[in-house]
Structure formats: C-alpha cells, structure tokens
Short mmCIF file of C-alpha atoms and ligand atoms in Angstrom, two decimals:
data_model
loop_
_atom_site.label_atom_id
_atom_site.label_comp_id
_atom_site.label_asym_id
_atom_site.label_seq_id
_atom_site.Cartn_x
_atom_site.Cartn_y
_atom_site.Cartn_z
CA MET A 1 0.18 -0.37 -0.01
CA SER A 2 1.15 3.29 -0.85
CA PHE A 3 -1.17 5.69 0.28
CA SER A 4 -0.88 7.54 3.65
CA PRO A 5 -2.83 6.62 6.47
CA LEU A 6 -5.72 9.07 6.06
CA ILE A 7 -6.10 8.27 2.42
CA ARG A 8 -6.10 4.51 3.35
CA GLN A 9 -9.24 5.13 5.79
CA LEU A 10 -11.11 7.38 3.52
CA VAL A 11 -10.97 4.73 0.69
CA GLU A 12 -11.93 2.25 3.22
CA ALA A 13 -14.61 4.42 4.25
CA LEU A 14 -15.85 4.99 0.63
CA ARG A 15 -15.94 1.20 -0.13
CA GLY A 16 -18.87 1.07 2.33
CA LEU A 17 -21.19 2.65 0.00
CA PRO A 18 -22.92 0.18 -2.05
CA GLY A 19 -21.61 -0.80 -5.36
CA VAL A 20 -18.10 1.05 -4.59
CA GLY A 21 -15.02 -1.30 -4.91
CA GLN A 22 -11.45 -0.47 -4.26
CA LYS A 23 -10.74 1.02 -7.57
CA THR A 24 -13.71 3.02 -7.47
CA ALA A 25 -12.98 4.31 -3.75
CA GLN A 26 -9.46 5.25 -4.66
CA ARG A 27 -10.93 7.41 -7.67
CA MET A 28 -13.12 8.99 -5.55
CA ALA A 29 -11.02 9.68 -2.90
CA LEU A 30 -8.22 11.16 -5.09
CA HIS A 31 -10.79 13.35 -6.99
CA LEU A 32 -12.20 14.78 -3.73
CA LEU A 33 -8.50 15.53 -2.67
CA GLU A 34 -7.13 16.81 -5.78
CA ARG A 35 -9.83 18.61 -7.54
CA ASP A 36 -12.80 19.27 -4.87
CA ARG A 37 -11.90 19.55 -1.26
CA SER A 38 -14.96 21.77 -0.57
CA GLY A 39 -17.02 19.14 -2.14
CA GLY A 40 -15.53 16.64 0.43
CA LEU A 41 -16.21 19.00 3.49
CA ARG A 42 -19.48 19.21 1.96
CA LEU A 43 -20.10 15.86 1.87
CA SER A 44 -18.78 15.24 5.28
CA GLU A 45 -21.11 17.78 6.87
CA ALA A 46 -24.25 16.37 4.82
CA LEU A 47 -23.43 12.84 6.03
CA SER A 48 -22.83 13.97 9.72
CA ARG A 49 -26.10 16.01 9.62
CA ALA A 50 -28.29 13.19 8.11
CA MET A 51 -26.76 10.33 10.35
CA GLN A 52 -27.52 11.99 13.51
CA HIS A 53 -30.62 14.00 12.75
CA VAL A 54 -32.70 11.97 10.27
CA GLY A 55 -35.33 9.91 12.16
CA TYR A 56 -38.60 8.43 11.00
CA CYS A 57 -41.80 10.52 10.75
CA GLN A 58 -44.24 9.66 13.50
CA GLN A 59 -46.87 9.11 10.96
CA CYS A 60 -45.96 7.17 7.88
CA ARG A 61 -42.41 6.03 8.99
CA THR A 62 -40.38 7.22 6.12
CA LEU A 63 -37.15 9.03 6.72
CA SER A 64 -37.14 12.14 8.02
CA GLU A 65 -35.74 14.69 10.31
CA ASP A 66 -39.00 16.33 11.44
CA PRO A 67 -41.54 14.34 13.58
CA VAL A 68 -43.71 14.54 10.86
CA CYS A 69 -42.70 14.36 7.30
CA ALA A 70 -43.57 17.02 4.64
CA LEU A 71 -45.65 14.51 2.52
CA CYS A 72 -47.91 13.76 5.93
CA ALA A 73 -48.18 17.43 7.00
CA ASP A 74 -49.37 18.80 3.08
CA PRO A 75 -52.97 19.22 3.73
CA ARG A 76 -53.64 19.11 0.16
CA ARG A 77 -53.35 15.40 -0.11
CA ASP A 78 -55.89 12.73 -0.62
CA ASP A 79 -56.62 11.50 2.97
CA GLN A 80 -58.71 8.51 1.74
CA LEU A 81 -55.65 6.80 -0.07
CA LEU A 82 -52.80 4.88 1.83
CA CYS A 83 -50.22 3.66 -0.17
CA VAL A 84 -48.18 1.09 1.73
CA VAL A 85 -44.62 0.48 0.63
CA GLN A 86 -41.48 -1.44 2.08
CA SER A 87 -38.87 1.30 1.99
CA PRO A 88 -38.35 4.97 1.71
CA VAL A 89 -37.06 4.92 -1.50
CA ASP A 90 -40.25 3.62 -2.76
CA VAL A 91 -42.03 6.52 -1.69
CA PHE A 92 -39.79 8.62 -3.99
CA ALA A 93 -40.68 6.07 -7.03
CA VAL A 94 -44.47 5.91 -6.27
CA GLU A 95 -44.31 9.84 -5.65
CA GLN A 96 -42.96 10.24 -9.16
CA THR A 97 -46.04 8.38 -10.82
CA GLY A 98 -48.16 11.25 -9.70
CA PHE A 99 -49.94 9.30 -6.75
CA ARG A 100 -50.87 12.11 -3.91
CA GLY A 101 -52.56 10.14 -1.19
CA ARG A 102 -50.91 9.13 2.02
CA TYR A 103 -48.07 6.85 2.53
CA PHE A 104 -46.87 4.25 5.14
CA VAL A 105 -43.35 2.87 5.00
CA LEU A 106 -42.95 -0.90 6.38
CA LYS A 107 -39.21 -1.67 7.54
CA GLY A 108 -38.82 -4.07 4.78
CA HIS A 109 -40.87 -7.22 4.16
CA LEU A 110 -41.90 -10.33 6.19
CA SER A 111 -38.92 -12.76 6.30
CA PRO A 112 -39.76 -15.53 8.97
CA LEU A 113 -36.65 -17.31 8.24
CA ASP A 114 -34.95 -14.12 9.26
CA GLY A 115 -37.04 -13.95 12.39
CA LEU A 116 -38.66 -10.88 11.01
CA GLY A 117 -42.44 -10.98 11.79
CA PRO A 118 -45.32 -8.50 11.58
CA GLU A 119 -43.67 -6.68 14.69
CA ALA A 120 -40.45 -6.23 13.25
CA ILE A 121 -41.73 -4.69 10.05
CA GLY A 122 -43.81 -2.16 11.67
CA ILE A 123 -47.22 -3.95 10.91
CA PRO A 124 -48.88 -2.85 14.18
CA GLU A 125 -47.92 0.65 13.53
CA LEU A 126 -49.45 0.23 9.93
CA LEU A 127 -52.88 -0.94 11.78
CA ALA A 128 -52.72 1.81 14.25
CA ARG A 129 -52.40 4.37 11.18
CA ILE A 130 -55.50 2.67 9.52
CA GLY A 131 -57.17 2.49 12.88
CA GLU A 132 -56.94 6.44 12.74
CA GLY A 133 -59.78 5.85 10.22
CA GLY A 134 -60.54 7.92 6.88
CA PHE A 135 -58.87 5.85 4.28
CA ALA A 136 -61.38 4.40 1.77
CA GLU A 137 -58.35 2.18 0.20
CA VAL A 138 -55.34 0.88 1.11
CA ILE A 139 -52.89 0.15 -1.70
CA LEU A 140 -50.09 -2.60 -1.13
CA ALA A 141 -47.24 -1.47 -2.85
CA THR A 142 -44.63 -3.88 -1.87
CA ASN A 143 -42.00 -4.94 -3.94
CA PRO A 144 -43.26 -7.62 -6.81
CA THR A 145 -40.85 -10.16 -5.21
CA VAL A 146 -42.33 -13.53 -3.49
CA GLU A 147 -41.45 -11.78 -0.18
CA GLY A 148 -43.16 -8.45 -1.05
CA GLU A 149 -46.14 -10.59 -2.31
CA ALA A 150 -46.59 -12.61 0.68
CA THR A 151 -46.37 -9.26 2.87
CA ALA A 152 -49.05 -7.96 0.94
CA HIS A 153 -51.36 -10.90 1.25
CA TYR A 154 -50.39 -11.09 5.08
CA ILE A 155 -51.62 -7.32 5.39
CA ALA A 156 -54.78 -8.04 3.10
CA GLN A 157 -55.75 -11.16 5.62
CA THR A 158 -55.10 -8.79 8.36
CA LEU A 159 -57.13 -6.21 7.11
CA ALA A 160 -59.79 -8.26 5.68
CA ASP A 161 -62.80 -7.68 7.99
CA ARG A 162 -62.59 -3.73 7.76
CA ASP A 163 -64.77 -1.70 5.38
CA ILE A 164 -61.72 -0.49 3.25
CA VAL A 165 -60.85 -1.72 -0.10
CA ILE A 166 -57.22 -3.44 -0.16
CA SER A 167 -55.46 -3.28 -3.66
CA ARG A 168 -52.27 -4.43 -5.00
CA ILE A 169 -50.24 -2.70 -7.43
CA ALA A 170 -50.95 -4.57 -10.94
CA HIS A 171 -48.32 -6.79 -12.18
CA GLY A 172 -47.16 -4.30 -14.72
CA VAL A 173 -44.25 -4.29 -12.46
CA PRO A 174 -41.72 -7.03 -13.31
CA LEU A 175 -41.93 -10.17 -11.28
CA GLY A 176 -38.70 -10.52 -9.35
CA GLY A 177 -37.76 -7.06 -9.34
CA GLU A 178 -37.21 -4.07 -6.87
CA LEU A 179 -39.80 -1.31 -6.92
CA GLU A 180 -37.01 1.30 -6.73
CA LEU A 181 -35.61 -0.08 -10.18
CA VAL A 182 -38.86 -0.07 -12.07
CA ASP A 183 -38.96 3.01 -14.64
CA GLY A 184 -41.78 5.72 -13.67
CA GLY A 185 -44.12 4.76 -16.62
CA THR A 186 -44.27 1.11 -15.72
CA LEU A 187 -44.84 1.99 -11.92
CA ALA A 188 -47.58 4.68 -12.97
CA HIS A 189 -49.05 1.66 -15.26
CA ALA A 190 -48.94 -0.88 -12.49
CA LEU A 191 -50.65 1.74 -9.76
CA ALA A 192 -53.25 2.80 -12.33
CA GLY A 193 -54.03 -1.05 -12.80
CA ARG A 194 -54.21 -2.05 -8.94
CA LYS A 195 -56.77 -4.56 -8.16
CA PRO A 196 -58.57 -5.35 -4.97
CA ILE A 197 -57.25 -8.52 -3.17
CA SER A 198 -59.29 -11.45 -3.34
CA LEU A 199 -58.61 -13.74 -0.54
CA ARG A 200 -59.51 -16.79 -2.61
CA MET B 1 -39.26 15.69 -4.26
CA SER B 2 -40.33 13.78 -1.37
CA PHE B 3 -36.94 13.56 0.67
CA SER B 4 -36.60 15.77 3.48
CA PRO B 5 -33.96 18.58 3.29
CA LEU B 6 -30.99 16.80 5.01
CA ILE B 7 -31.59 13.67 2.94
CA ARG B 8 -31.82 15.99 -0.33
CA GLN B 9 -28.35 17.74 0.59
CA LEU B 10 -27.05 14.26 1.37
CA VAL B 11 -27.93 13.15 -2.10
CA GLU B 12 -26.88 16.31 -3.48
CA ALA B 13 -23.16 16.00 -2.06
CA LEU B 14 -22.91 12.32 -3.03
CA ARG B 15 -23.60 13.43 -6.67
CA GLY B 16 -20.45 15.20 -6.32
CA LEU B 17 -18.33 12.02 -6.37
CA PRO B 18 -17.39 10.94 -9.53
CA GLY B 19 -19.42 8.61 -11.54
CA VAL B 20 -22.15 9.03 -9.29
CA GLY B 21 -25.66 10.08 -10.50
CA GLN B 22 -29.00 10.82 -9.06
CA LYS B 23 -30.40 7.22 -8.53
CA THR B 24 -27.05 5.81 -7.33
CA ALA B 25 -26.63 8.61 -4.80
CA GLN B 26 -30.25 7.92 -3.49
CA ARG B 27 -29.40 4.56 -3.17
CA MET B 28 -26.12 5.49 -1.26
CA ALA B 29 -27.97 7.81 1.00
CA LEU B 30 -31.05 5.65 1.85
CA HIS B 31 -28.43 2.42 2.46
CA LEU B 32 -26.37 4.54 5.10
CA LEU B 33 -29.62 5.70 6.62
CA GLU B 34 -31.11 2.67 6.71
CA ARG B 35 -28.46 0.06 7.43
CA ASP B 36 -25.23 1.76 8.17
CA ARG B 37 -25.17 5.03 10.03
CA SER B 38 -22.35 4.04 11.88
CA GLY B 39 -20.42 3.74 8.35
CA GLY B 40 -21.77 7.10 7.13
CA LEU B 41 -20.42 8.50 10.25
CA ARG B 42 -17.06 6.92 9.67
CA LEU B 43 -17.25 8.25 6.07
CA SER B 44 -17.99 11.65 7.34
CA GLU B 45 -14.85 11.83 9.95
CA ALA B 46 -12.70 10.12 7.04
CA LEU B 47 -13.41 12.91 4.71
CA SER B 48 -13.44 15.63 7.24
CA ARG B 49 -9.77 14.71 8.47
CA ALA B 50 -8.68 13.69 4.77
CA MET B 51 -9.87 17.18 3.25
CA GLN B 52 -8.28 19.04 6.16
CA HIS B 53 -5.02 17.21 6.96
CA VAL B 54 -3.74 15.54 3.36
CA GLY B 55 -1.17 17.88 2.10
CA TYR B 56 1.66 17.06 -0.51
CA CYS B 57 4.96 15.28 0.17
CA GLN B 58 7.78 17.93 0.33
CA GLN B 59 9.76 15.39 -1.70
CA CYS B 60 7.54 13.46 -4.26
CA ARG B 61 4.72 15.90 -4.18
CA THR B 62 2.35 12.78 -3.87
CA LEU B 63 -0.71 13.13 -1.57
CA SER B 64 0.31 12.86 2.06
CA GLU B 65 -0.57 14.39 5.52
CA ASP B 66 3.05 13.86 6.70
CA PRO B 67 5.64 16.49 5.36
CA VAL B 68 7.66 13.37 3.72
CA CYS B 69 5.59 10.54 2.85
CA ALA B 70 6.12 7.08 3.85
CA LEU B 71 7.59 6.13 0.50
CA CYS B 72 10.58 8.77 0.28
CA ALA B 73 11.21 8.12 4.13
CA ASP B 74 11.49 4.62 3.52
CA PRO B 75 15.33 4.00 3.62
CA ARG B 76 15.28 0.40 1.87
CA ARG B 77 14.26 1.90 -1.50
CA ASP B 78 16.70 2.35 -4.63
CA ASP B 79 17.83 6.11 -4.55
CA GLN B 80 19.21 5.90 -7.83
CA LEU B 81 15.85 5.32 -9.87
CA LEU B 82 13.08 8.06 -9.99
CA CYS B 83 10.01 7.50 -11.54
CA VAL B 84 7.89 10.59 -12.79
CA VAL B 85 4.26 10.37 -12.81
CA GLN B 86 1.40 12.58 -13.24
CA SER B 87 -0.97 11.90 -10.38
CA PRO B 88 -0.74 10.27 -7.21
CA VAL B 89 -3.03 7.21 -8.19
CA ASP B 90 -0.43 6.69 -10.75
CA VAL B 91 2.40 5.96 -7.54
CA PHE B 92 -0.05 3.31 -6.34
CA ALA B 93 -0.37 1.53 -10.09
CA VAL B 94 3.47 1.66 -10.44
CA GLU B 95 4.21 0.31 -6.77
CA GLN B 96 1.69 -2.48 -7.52
CA THR B 97 4.25 -3.81 -10.17
CA GLY B 98 7.08 -4.19 -7.66
CA PHE B 99 9.07 -0.79 -8.76
CA ARG B 100 11.08 -0.06 -5.58
CA GLY B 101 12.70 3.43 -6.74
CA ARG B 102 11.82 6.83 -5.99
CA TYR B 103 8.89 9.01 -7.07
CA PHE B 104 7.92 12.50 -8.36
CA VAL B 105 4.41 13.37 -9.11
CA LEU B 106 3.69 15.93 -11.40
CA LYS B 107 0.08 17.93 -11.08
CA GLY B 108 -1.14 16.33 -14.41
CA HIS B 109 0.37 16.90 -17.69
CA LEU B 110 1.33 20.00 -20.01
CA SER B 111 -1.79 21.81 -21.39
CA PRO B 112 -0.42 24.88 -23.07
CA LEU B 113 -3.90 25.91 -24.57
CA ASP B 114 -5.39 25.52 -20.91
CA GLY B 115 -2.49 27.72 -19.81
CA LEU B 116 -0.69 24.58 -17.87
CA GLY B 117 3.02 25.20 -18.44
CA PRO B 118 5.94 23.96 -16.80
CA GLU B 119 5.52 25.71 -13.84
CA ALA B 120 1.83 24.90 -13.21
CA ILE B 121 2.59 21.28 -13.56
CA GLY B 122 5.56 21.20 -11.23
CA ILE B 123 8.41 20.85 -13.41
CA PRO B 124 10.83 23.18 -11.57
CA GLU B 125 10.17 21.08 -8.32
CA LEU B 126 11.21 18.10 -10.39
CA LEU B 127 13.98 19.66 -11.56
CA ALA B 128 15.10 20.64 -8.06
CA ARG B 129 14.77 17.10 -6.65
CA ILE B 130 16.62 15.51 -9.46
CA GLY B 131 19.52 18.30 -8.82
CA GLU B 132 19.85 16.96 -5.22
CA GLY B 133 21.65 14.65 -7.15
CA GLY B 134 21.97 10.59 -6.92
CA PHE B 135 19.78 9.39 -9.47
CA ALA B 136 21.09 7.44 -12.25
CA GLU B 137 17.74 6.94 -14.22
CA VAL B 138 14.77 9.07 -14.31
CA ILE B 139 12.01 7.00 -15.63
CA LEU B 140 9.08 9.11 -17.21
CA ALA B 141 5.87 7.44 -16.55
CA THR B 142 3.34 10.01 -17.79
CA ASN B 143 0.26 8.60 -19.12
CA PRO B 144 0.33 7.10 -22.63
CA THR B 145 -1.69 9.85 -24.14
CA VAL B 146 -0.79 12.48 -26.45
CA GLU B 147 -0.30 15.03 -23.36
CA GLY B 148 1.47 12.43 -21.67
CA GLU B 149 3.98 11.87 -24.41
CA ALA B 150 4.54 15.65 -25.08
CA THR B 151 5.13 15.96 -21.32
CA ALA B 152 7.45 13.42 -21.10
CA HIS B 153 9.24 14.47 -24.35
CA TYR B 154 9.40 18.17 -22.86
CA ILE B 155 10.94 16.54 -19.54
CA ALA B 156 13.71 14.67 -21.54
CA GLN B 157 14.95 17.69 -23.50
CA THR B 158 15.06 19.85 -20.33
CA LEU B 159 17.33 16.95 -18.87
CA ALA B 160 18.92 16.05 -21.93
CA ASP B 161 22.37 18.19 -20.68
CA ARG B 162 22.55 15.91 -17.54
CA ASP B 163 24.78 12.58 -16.94
CA ILE B 164 21.23 10.98 -16.19
CA VAL B 165 19.49 7.99 -18.17
CA ILE B 166 15.99 9.26 -18.96
CA SER B 167 13.89 6.41 -19.90
CA ARG B 168 10.12 6.29 -21.09
CA ILE B 169 7.74 3.31 -19.91
CA ALA B 170 7.46 1.09 -23.18
CA HIS B 171 4.61 0.94 -25.16
CA GLY B 172 3.09 -2.00 -23.72
CA VAL B 173 0.79 0.61 -22.40
CA PRO B 174 -2.31 0.96 -24.53
CA LEU B 175 -2.09 4.23 -26.34
CA GLY B 176 -4.75 6.96 -25.40
CA GLY B 177 -5.48 5.21 -22.01
CA GLU B 178 -5.02 6.47 -18.33
CA LEU B 179 -2.31 4.97 -16.59
CA GLU B 180 -4.29 4.09 -13.54
CA LEU B 181 -6.96 1.82 -15.65
CA VAL B 182 -3.96 -0.35 -16.87
CA ASP B 183 -3.81 -3.82 -15.36
CA GLY B 184 -0.83 -4.51 -13.13
CA GLY B 185 0.74 -7.08 -15.69
CA THR B 186 0.90 -4.72 -18.72
CA LEU B 187 2.40 -1.91 -16.43
CA ALA B 188 4.64 -4.19 -15.00
CA HIS B 189 5.77 -5.26 -18.63
CA ALA B 190 5.83 -1.73 -19.75
CA LEU B 191 8.01 -0.71 -16.84
CA ALA B 192 10.68 -3.68 -17.59
CA GLY B 193 10.37 -2.64 -21.41
CA ARG B 194 11.41 1.07 -20.76
CA LYS B 195 13.92 2.63 -23.05
CA PRO B 196 16.29 5.36 -22.97
CA ILE B 197 14.47 8.38 -24.74
CA SER B 198 16.47 9.61 -27.74
CA LEU B 199 16.04 12.96 -28.67
CA ARG B 200 16.73 12.34 -32.43
ZN1 ZN C 301 -44.82 11.19 7.08
ZN1 ZN C 302 7.06 11.47 -0.86
#
C-alpha cells in the first residue's frame, strides 16, 4: 500500500458505500483530494447531519428529520388513499408517478426465516395508522417479489374484516424486481391497474 | 421531491463523487440511513480529516498528511531510480508492479491551451529534486496519451544535458489510455521494457 493512513482510511470508508469497490473508492478519494476539497467537506457535513438528525416520520415511518414529514403534513393530499411500501426509496418512486395520497413505510418485508415477523416490519403501527380512520382504500405497493407478495397478502388478510378496499399494484411491475428500479412509466401503469385483493 | 431537506442535501453531496448520478446517490444515502449509520459517520469523519489534513509530500509531491511521505522516508528503496508520474493514483499503480525506486508526482500534464505550462505542473520542483543528485535514471511514466507523451518529451529535453539516463515506459501500455486503468501485468511489462529516450 502506498497511500498515507488518512487516505487509506478514506478509501476504506468509501468502500462502505453500496456498489463501490477498491478502485472506484480510490478514484473518488483522489478526485476529492485533488480537485474538490470543498465538495468533500460538504459531503462530510451532509453525512454527519443526516446520520445524526434524520429519524422516522411519526405518521408514515419514512425517513425524515421532522417529527411529521412534509408529505404527511401536506393538507392538499388525498386522505382517503393510503399507499403501503416497504422502503423510503419507494415513496420517492411512487411519488414520481403522480400519486397524491398518503403513505406508510414498512421496515422491509416479512421474513420468517430471518425472524422478521409482523412486529419487526411495523405492521402494528400500520394497523394503528389505518385505525385512525378515514381511508377508503389501502394500496399495497410492496416489492413484486415472493417476499413482497407474501407481505401484501398477510396485510390483506389482517385487514379483511375492515370496510376498506385493499388493493395491490398491478403486475405491470416485473416479477422478481425491486420497486425502486422500475421506470416511472411502468410503475404509473401498475398503480393505475391496481386490483382489489381477493382472499380466494 | 419527497425527501426531507437533510436527505436531499446528502443526495446532492453524494452526486459530487465521480461516476455517481441521482439514482446511485439516492441508493447510497438510503443505504447509510437505513442500514449503516455508523459507516456513514465513519465516512464523514474520514472525509473531514482527509480534506483538512492531507497535503503534499515535500519530496515527491504525492498526497500525504506527513511532510515527507512513507515512500520517500523508506530507507530501503533504490535512491538511483526516479519514476515520474502525473498523479498520486499512478504511484499506487506503479508500486503494485514491484517498482522500488523513488517517485515524483507532477500535477497532471502540460496543457498549453489551458495555460498549464511547466511551472503549473511542478517541473521546477522536479528539476530541483533531480538536482539533489544521486539518480542514475529517471523513468518518465506519464500517461500514454498525446499530452503525457508531450510532457515526457519536454522533460527529456530539459534533462538532456545531465548525466542521467532518461527513459520512458514501453508502449506495452495501450495508447490513449489512463495509466491508473492499466492492469498490473501490462504496466509491469511496460516498466520492464522501458527505453532510453533519444532526442533524435
Ligand atoms: Zn410522513
Ligand atoms: Zn514522498
């Protein structure tokens, strides 16, 4: 190794970013050191502030530094529609389709083999949110994977006795994919083509 | 936009990294926020320390937080061989070939159209370093690009009247490429096949 300790530590820390290997991390570190130190300091401060101050919205459980996020606080949105997703990045994806209802963000999907049951992913909080009343429809927009389908099915069963339409985004979304990687057009189509879930 | 201000600022700052677009920056930000806050804080501190404390080695001008870098301070290296590169990342690349001489790092290549003459890229400091004496050979390992060749040729001319062998890494390195992207084997071969520069 021919980098100095501080540069080595920086390269090492950059490798913690998803999709960044040794060579990419080196390029990033040297780019910042040689051409953009103010950008590097800006990134340092943005990271520090975000890691320390971003929490979860009390209402929708998305990432937010405010107790109630801007989407939940916005009075102009449709209070009768609740879209349930499994990650904050999916809020962003659904938002770009033009959806203007409310959201609830699960902590991932059910994964019994990993010990992740309904409590672990926030289903009690989802039920409490729905219990506050006012929703005419709950759209289940978990990932179109086996686990996402199972999670949607579980939620649909749990809500079966309530007087609310439970729908699932249509299979315009490619099976086996991750919601956040779906292009906006496909996702908008899937959202428009959503169908009530029939429990056999 | 449905991200909160702190997350937006983090995504924006991550986009300052080379090769990172909007979608990648979002994935990085949410990965850190949801799964690796301690990694995010480590990166913040590594960035802050490196941006503030990494300077340039007085002897070889590579990036280093010490006044004299570890490579220059190492007494076991060959003091008769000087390898001239155009970026700190190239020190790393050459080092991996097993080269064990000394280095000098230029600030890029000559670029008259951009107003980058010999002073701008550190050639006076290179001549001063060579003037300290003791080098039997100076290996010019600038990039195998038109600009890198021109820079090597300029240095060779400048040193022509000194009693030192001036060599250029062999054209095993692909023309038009960047040194740091060359695989180690090719670079080792190019280094072994270096030839004295003849000024016609
Ligand atoms: Zn919210
Ligand atoms: Zn040095």
